[in-house]
mmCIF file of N, CA and C in Angstrom:
data_model
loop_
_atom_site.group_PDB
_atom_site.id
_atom_site.type_symbol
_atom_site.label_atom_id
_atom_site.label_comp_id
_atom_site.label_asym_id
_atom_site.label_seq_id
_atom_site.Cartn_x
_atom_site.Cartn_y
_atom_site.Cartn_z
ATOM 1 N N MET A 10 -18.798 -7.357 -19.969
ATOM 2 C CA MET A 10 -17.815 -6.825 -19.047
ATOM 3 C C MET A 10 -16.893 -5.883 -19.820
ATOM 4 N N THR A 11 -16.635 -4.726 -19.240
ATOM 5 C CA THR A 11 -15.798 -3.743 -19.927
ATOM 6 C C THR A 11 -14.317 -4.120 -19.833
ATOM 7 N N GLU A 12 -13.540 -3.469 -20.653
ATOM 8 C CA GLU A 12 -12.097 -3.686 -20.655
ATOM 9 C C GLU A 12 -11.493 -3.363 -19.278
ATOM 10 N N GLU A 13 -11.943 -2.278 -18.675
ATOM 11 C CA GLU A 13 -11.427 -1.882 -17.361
ATOM 12 C C GLU A 13 -11.770 -2.905 -16.293
ATOM 13 N N GLN A 14 -12.981 -3.443 -16.338
ATOM 14 C CA GLN A 14 -13.375 -4.465 -15.373
ATOM 15 C C GLN A 14 -12.530 -5.724 -15.533
ATOM 16 N N MET A 15 -12.233 -6.079 -16.787
ATOM 17 C CA MET A 15 -11.394 -7.252 -17.032
ATOM 18 C C MET A 15 -9.978 -7.032 -16.508
ATOM 19 N N ILE A 16 -9.444 -5.834 -16.700
ATOM 20 C CA ILE A 16 -8.103 -5.521 -16.195
ATOM 21 C C ILE A 16 -8.081 -5.690 -14.682
ATOM 22 N N VAL A 17 -9.060 -5.132 -13.992
ATOM 23 C CA VAL A 17 -9.112 -5.232 -12.528
ATOM 24 C C VAL A 17 -9.228 -6.685 -12.099
ATOM 25 N N ARG A 18 -10.105 -7.442 -12.733
ATOM 26 C CA ARG A 18 -10.300 -8.844 -12.361
ATOM 27 C C ARG A 18 -9.020 -9.656 -12.563
ATOM 28 N N LEU A 19 -8.359 -9.484 -13.708
ATOM 29 C CA LEU A 19 -7.127 -10.226 -13.981
ATOM 30 C C LEU A 19 -6.004 -9.790 -13.047
ATOM 31 N N ARG A 20 -5.922 -8.512 -12.780
ATOM 32 C CA ARG A 20 -4.878 -7.990 -11.887
ATOM 33 C C ARG A 20 -5.058 -8.520 -10.470
ATOM 34 N N ASN A 21 -6.309 -8.642 -10.028
ATOM 35 C CA ASN A 21 -6.587 -9.121 -8.681
ATOM 36 C C ASN A 21 -6.246 -10.596 -8.483
ATOM 37 N N VAL A 22 -6.131 -11.356 -9.559
ATOM 38 C CA VAL A 22 -5.713 -12.754 -9.415
ATOM 39 C C VAL A 22 -4.212 -12.921 -9.640
ATOM 40 N N GLY A 23 -3.512 -11.792 -9.773
ATOM 41 C CA GLY A 23 -2.055 -11.843 -9.807
ATOM 42 C C GLY A 23 -1.408 -11.867 -11.173
ATOM 43 N N ILE A 24 -2.122 -11.504 -12.205
ATOM 44 C CA ILE A 24 -1.569 -11.511 -13.559
ATOM 45 C C ILE A 24 -0.897 -10.168 -13.830
ATOM 46 N N GLY A 25 0.241 -10.205 -14.482
ATOM 47 C CA GLY A 25 1.021 -9.006 -14.762
ATOM 48 C C GLY A 25 0.514 -8.231 -15.973
ATOM 49 N N TYR A 26 1.068 -7.023 -16.120
ATOM 50 C CA TYR A 26 0.655 -6.122 -17.197
ATOM 51 C C TYR A 26 0.785 -6.764 -18.577
ATOM 52 N N ARG A 27 1.926 -7.389 -18.826
ATOM 53 C CA ARG A 27 2.200 -7.935 -20.153
ATOM 54 C C ARG A 27 1.211 -9.026 -20.520
ATOM 55 N N LYS A 28 0.912 -9.909 -19.577
ATOM 56 C CA LYS A 28 -0.006 -10.997 -19.857
ATOM 57 C C LYS A 28 -1.436 -10.483 -20.027
ATOM 58 N N ILE A 29 -1.837 -9.517 -19.207
ATOM 59 C CA ILE A 29 -3.169 -8.913 -19.347
ATOM 60 C C ILE A 29 -3.297 -8.264 -20.725
ATOM 61 N N ALA A 30 -2.265 -7.540 -21.135
ATOM 62 C CA ALA A 30 -2.273 -6.884 -22.441
ATOM 63 C C ALA A 30 -2.422 -7.909 -23.564
ATOM 64 N N ALA A 31 -1.724 -9.032 -23.431
ATOM 65 C CA ALA A 31 -1.812 -10.074 -24.455
ATOM 66 C C ALA A 31 -3.206 -10.703 -24.481
ATOM 67 N N ILE A 32 -3.777 -10.954 -23.314
ATOM 68 C CA ILE A 32 -5.114 -11.558 -23.232
ATOM 69 C C ILE A 32 -6.160 -10.647 -23.862
ATOM 70 N N LEU A 33 -6.080 -9.356 -23.553
ATOM 71 C CA LEU A 33 -7.084 -8.399 -24.036
ATOM 72 C C LEU A 33 -6.727 -7.772 -25.377
ATOM 73 N N ASP A 34 -5.533 -8.075 -25.872
ATOM 74 C CA ASP A 34 -5.043 -7.543 -27.150
ATOM 75 C C ASP A 34 -5.052 -6.006 -27.161
ATOM 76 N N ILE A 35 -4.436 -5.436 -26.112
ATOM 77 C CA ILE A 35 -4.285 -3.985 -25.987
ATOM 78 C C ILE A 35 -2.837 -3.702 -25.592
ATOM 79 N N PRO A 36 -2.383 -2.466 -25.741
ATOM 80 C CA PRO A 36 -0.997 -2.142 -25.384
ATOM 81 C C PRO A 36 -0.727 -2.290 -23.874
ATOM 82 N N ARG A 37 0.475 -2.752 -23.541
ATOM 83 C CA ARG A 37 0.869 -2.927 -22.150
ATOM 84 C C ARG A 37 0.806 -1.608 -21.384
ATOM 85 N N ASP A 38 1.208 -0.521 -22.018
ATOM 86 C CA ASP A 38 1.184 0.779 -21.343
ATOM 87 C C ASP A 38 -0.232 1.210 -20.976
ATOM 88 N N LYS A 39 -1.207 0.837 -21.780
ATOM 89 C CA LYS A 39 -2.598 1.160 -21.450
ATOM 90 C C LYS A 39 -3.017 0.423 -20.176
ATOM 91 N N VAL A 40 -2.609 -0.838 -20.062
ATOM 92 C CA VAL A 40 -2.905 -1.623 -18.855
ATOM 93 C C VAL A 40 -2.196 -1.003 -17.660
ATOM 94 N N ARG A 41 -0.919 -0.700 -17.816
ATOM 95 C CA ARG A 41 -0.125 -0.137 -16.724
ATOM 96 C C ARG A 41 -0.695 1.204 -16.259
ATOM 97 N N ASN A 42 -1.020 2.077 -17.204
ATOM 98 C CA ASN A 42 -1.560 3.392 -16.842
ATOM 99 C C ASN A 42 -2.902 3.271 -16.134
ATOM 100 N N TYR A 43 -3.746 2.364 -16.602
ATOM 101 C CA TYR A 43 -5.032 2.186 -15.932
ATOM 102 C C TYR A 43 -4.832 1.636 -14.516
ATOM 103 N N CYS A 44 -3.956 0.666 -14.369
ATOM 104 C CA CYS A 44 -3.694 0.086 -13.047
ATOM 105 C C CYS A 44 -3.151 1.146 -12.082
ATOM 106 N N LYS A 45 -2.267 1.986 -12.577
ATOM 107 C CA LYS A 45 -1.741 3.057 -11.727
ATOM 108 C C LYS A 45 -2.844 4.012 -11.305
ATOM 109 N N SER A 46 -3.801 4.267 -12.175
ATOM 110 C CA SER A 46 -4.875 5.215 -11.858
ATOM 111 C C SER A 46 -5.848 4.683 -10.814
ATOM 112 N N VAL A 47 -5.910 3.354 -10.663
ATOM 113 C CA VAL A 47 -6.820 2.763 -9.670
ATOM 114 C C VAL A 47 -6.057 2.027 -8.570
ATOM 115 N N ASN A 48 -4.786 2.386 -8.393
ATOM 116 C CA ASN A 48 -3.934 1.836 -7.329
ATOM 117 C C ASN A 48 -3.767 0.325 -7.388
ATOM 118 N N LEU A 49 -3.610 -0.219 -8.586
ATOM 119 C CA LEU A 49 -3.313 -1.636 -8.756
ATOM 120 C C LEU A 49 -1.922 -1.827 -9.342
ATOM 121 N N ASP A 50 -1.062 -0.819 -9.179
ATOM 122 C CA ASP A 50 0.266 -0.903 -9.760
ATOM 123 C C ASP A 50 1.198 -1.666 -8.827
ATOM 124 N N GLY A 51 2.446 -1.798 -9.252
ATOM 125 C CA GLY A 51 3.430 -2.549 -8.486
ATOM 126 C C GLY A 51 3.492 -3.979 -8.964
ATOM 127 N N TYR A 52 4.118 -4.827 -8.165
ATOM 128 C CA TYR A 52 4.250 -6.244 -8.533
ATOM 129 C C TYR A 52 2.884 -6.915 -8.480
ATOM 130 N N ALA A 53 2.659 -7.818 -9.440
ATOM 131 C CA ALA A 53 1.394 -8.547 -9.474
ATOM 132 C C ALA A 53 1.361 -9.510 -8.307
ATOM 133 N N LYS A 54 0.265 -9.468 -7.563
ATOM 134 C CA LYS A 54 0.075 -10.431 -6.485
ATOM 135 C C LYS A 54 -1.409 -10.665 -6.327
ATOM 136 N N ARG A 55 -1.714 -11.846 -5.833
ATOM 137 C CA ARG A 55 -3.115 -12.215 -5.643
ATOM 138 C C ARG A 55 -3.720 -11.359 -4.544
ATOM 139 N N ARG A 56 -4.854 -10.778 -4.820
ATOM 140 C CA ARG A 56 -5.573 -9.961 -3.837
ATOM 141 C C ARG A 56 -6.903 -10.633 -3.538
ATOM 142 N N LEU A 57 -7.327 -10.592 -2.318
ATOM 143 C CA LEU A 57 -8.598 -11.238 -1.957
ATOM 144 C C LEU A 57 -9.755 -10.306 -2.025
#
């Protein structure tokens, strides 16, 4: 699974940028910028 796929999966279960960054050991801004590019930005919430 790619880094981007992991970001999407974690974001869809409601995990925030900082925690995703810590799990994947990447910068928070990289997570935030990617989420903004695929419309997953804003407050973390569970998505179905």
